[in-house]
Amino acid sequence: MPKLQQKPVPLGSLHKGAKAEIVGLDETGIKTTLRKGELERRLIEMGLVEGTEVEILHEGFPKRDPIAVRAGTSTVALRRAEADAILVHKLSEPQR
Amino acid sequence: MKKKRLSPKVALVGNPNCGKTALFNALTGSRQKVANYAGVTVERKEGLFISPAGTKVKLVDLPGTYSLRARSPDEEVTRDVVLGKMEDEAVPDAIICVADATNLRLNLRLVLEMKKLGLPIILALNMMDEAEKLGMAVDASELSAALGVPVVPTIAIRKEGIQGLVNQIDRTLPIAEVEGLIPHHGACEWTEPSSHDLRDYHREVEAILAQAISKPARPHTATHRLDKLLLHPAAGLFILFALLFFVFQAVFSWAAWPMDLIDGGIGLLTEAINSLLPDGALKSLIVDGVIAGVGSVVIFLPQILVLFLFIQLLEDSGYMARAAFLLDKMMGGVGLHGRAFIPLLSSFACAVPGIMAARTIENRADRIATIMIAPLMTCSARLPVYTLIIAAFVPNQNVMGGWIGLPGLVMFGLYAAGILSALLVALLLKQTILKGAREPLLMELPAYRLPRPRNVALGLYDRAKAFLTRAGTTIFALMIIVWFLGTFPAAPLDATEPAINYSIAGMIGHALEPILAPIGFNWQIAMALVPGMAAREVAVGVLGTIYALSDSGDALQSSLASVLAQSWSLPTALSLLAWFVFAPQCMATLGVVKRELNSWLWPFIMFFFLTTLAYVASFATFRAATAFFGG
Ligand SMILES: Nc1nc2c(ncn2[C@@H]2O[C@H](COP(=O)(O)OP(=O)(O)O)[C@@H](O)[C@H]2O)c(=O)[nH]1
């Protein structure tokens, strides 16, 4: 798949069907109950780490939240608010 | 220096849904015990098996986890046991890491972390049947070489590879013992990994996978297709609610005949003892105290089992995580976490296992909010009270064009009142004392699997055993106390009132009457509420005794209903129903809250908060009903 050249966008902004590659994790600016650095570590433990290809498989209700993301062989559910800590390069747009 | 122990201990560790429970069952069969009610494998389970070399091995099943950094109370158990920090719990002699072969990345990262513990490790490469089905080629010996730990392929549900696994345990344990003599063995190098360390682990895993996997697994298309329907924003939610409706229907209809059977058995037992023993204190203790009291609790076993059957099926199939996904946003509206769904569902059977299931919620504030509203879900112990009062006061006629019976509608209204007030209370709590953002969801959606009858049966067996143990110990003891309070001091010879009127329970009832009069309760009700603290359903039995009826079981309920219909006003009956929607009258619930949150503060708050709610609701109901129907 050709990589569309653009600057990284948060995973939380993508729609169902979009594919992307994780290029960075940045939890600053995310409102969370967790102590500093914890969200980043949890994301890595769930396999959401730089270099992983992800695809948005499903969206919840209402407000298309949370989202189910395929990462490698596993599928992870997370809320858009926290998905915004994951920076990605879009690989393909959903067909609408 | 470590002494040779007779039965070495082996711990099972792995990601959630890797088949750990299935492997535990395959190794130990029914030789297992659970310390207590398990919500969803949150309790520490222990079992025994004899290895081919004749060693009796103790196997401990630890809660599933993605890392040793312990994010929730049940993950803390896992960490503390393997680090040897758990009180009364020796460090395991060896660890079996269980990994789902079709989903190795996250599993192997945990294995790398476990290696730092300095304990002997065996990797059980589970779900090899699935791996093959998905066209995956994984080389166990390459994997073993790359990881530096022995690897045994298994198919837990078919007990395949179990022989290889126990043989490997026999090879590993003696080495563990020899190494125990070397001073440096067991030097634990584990420290909490930083995000940098975690990235290093991941890179290492990628390198290992590249070496051991020649053909990757195809995606699980069946799961993907099912999810397209089951996670669909409209269809998925509709199916979820239809499913819940079906579960409730089943809890009441499937459990009906075994409950009748138990009821009949209790009746026969009572008759037998009545004819065998002479009248007197002993007979009264056995019949009125023990059989009536414990029997009124045991009768709910069928309902609890049916509910847990469904919970177990939903859990094993992988649907439970989907339910949490579907409900997360909506429950977020009142500040609850999607995972609160499981504890709240369990609470319809009984708040005790429900509150214990809340352990899977990591954040303390979220967990407390869930625990505090769990008792507002109408538990099955409230049913006999509802049934009795509805039978006495609600005319059995059809409404809404003959579609729905009025009694059923009232029952539904009582359930709905509980749920709605729970949501309001949650909202209130999260706006005030439990303020703060919700903790992240971050949850794996496992591939769908067909639940295995054997595993489901073993799970239900554990629950039944725990429930009956409780009935045989705690409730048994409480019933004896209640009987004592209701029997002594004995009535004077020229007594004109029922004997219970002169007893300690009677005195308490009379003392409480002035406080409860404004909400329409007479002294008989006040008295019934006291033993009702032990178990709500006992209130029915106590009312029966007070109204001087000697029958028990169904006969008691129908005749008691007609007595109540004559002696209570409708506002009083409605007020009592309102009371039972909120009343925190259950010592077991308060006890489990204390234990789970390790503080007296929260059970205290729960008690006063719910009592106030109950009082206000009853007061409002009583006044409104008096104004509407007349006193
Ligand atoms: N096909 C297959 N399914 C398995 C195997 N082991 C476990 N399962 C199923 O996977 C699901 C999750 O297993 P369980 O033991 O509950 O996982 P736990 O969460 O790790 O305890 C259940 O439906 C099991 O029946 C296996 O070796 N092969």
Coordinates of C-alpha atoms and ligand atoms in Angstrom, one line a residue, chain B residues 15-23 41 61 126-130 133 154-158 315-318 449-452 455, ligand 1:
Chain B
N15 CA -3.1 -13.2 29.2
P16 CA -6.9 -13.3 29.6
N17 CA -8.6 -15.7 27.2
C18 CA -5.5 -17.7 26.4
G19 CA -7.2 -20.9 27.7
K20 CA -5.7 -20.9 31.2
T21 CA -8.9 -22.1 32.8
A22 CA -9.3 -24.9 30.3
L23 CA -5.7 -26.0 30.9
T41 CA -12.0 -16.2 37.4
D61 CA -4.5 -20.6 38.7
N126 CA -2.1 -23.5 23.6
M127 CA -4.8 -23.5 21.0
M128 CA -2.6 -25.3 18.5
D129 CA -5.8 -26.6 16.8
E130 CA -6.9 -23.0 16.1
K133 CA -7.0 -24.0 11.2
T154 CA -1.2 -28.0 23.8
I155 CA -4.9 -28.1 23.0
A156 CA -6.4 -27.7 26.4
I157 CA -10.0 -28.4 25.4
R158 CA -9.1 -31.8 24.0
E315 CA -17.7 -15.2 29.2
D316 CA -16.3 -18.4 27.6
S317 CA -17.7 -17.5 24.2
G318 CA -16.0 -14.1 24.2
R449 CA -15.0 -19.7 20.7
L450 CA -17.7 -22.3 21.3
P451 CA -18.0 -22.8 25.1
R452 CA -17.1 -26.3 26.3
N455 CA -15.6 -26.2 31.5
Ligands
LIG1 N1 -10.0 -24.3 20.0 C1 -9.5 -24.2 21.3 N2 -10.2 -23.5 22.2 C2 -9.7 -23.4 23.5 C3 -8.5 -24.0 23.8 N3 -8.2 -23.7 25.1 C4 -9.3 -23.0 25.6 N4 -10.2 -22.7 24.6 C5 -11.4 -22.0 24.6 O1 -11.0 -20.6 24.7 C6 -11.9 -19.9 25.5 C7 -11.2 -19.2 26.7 O2 -10.6 -20.1 27.5 P1 -10.5 -20.0 29.1 O3 -9.9 -21.2 29.6 O4 -11.8 -19.5 29.7 O5 -9.5 -18.8 29.1 P2 -8.9 -18.0 30.3 O6 -9.5 -16.6 30.3 O7 -7.4 -17.8 30.0 O8 -9.1 -18.7 31.6 C8 -13.0 -20.9 26.0 O9 -14.1 -20.8 25.3 C9 -12.2 -22.2 25.8 O10 -13.2 -23.3 25.6 C10 -7.8 -24.8 22.8 O11 -6.7 -25.3 23.1 N5 -8.3 -24.8 21.6

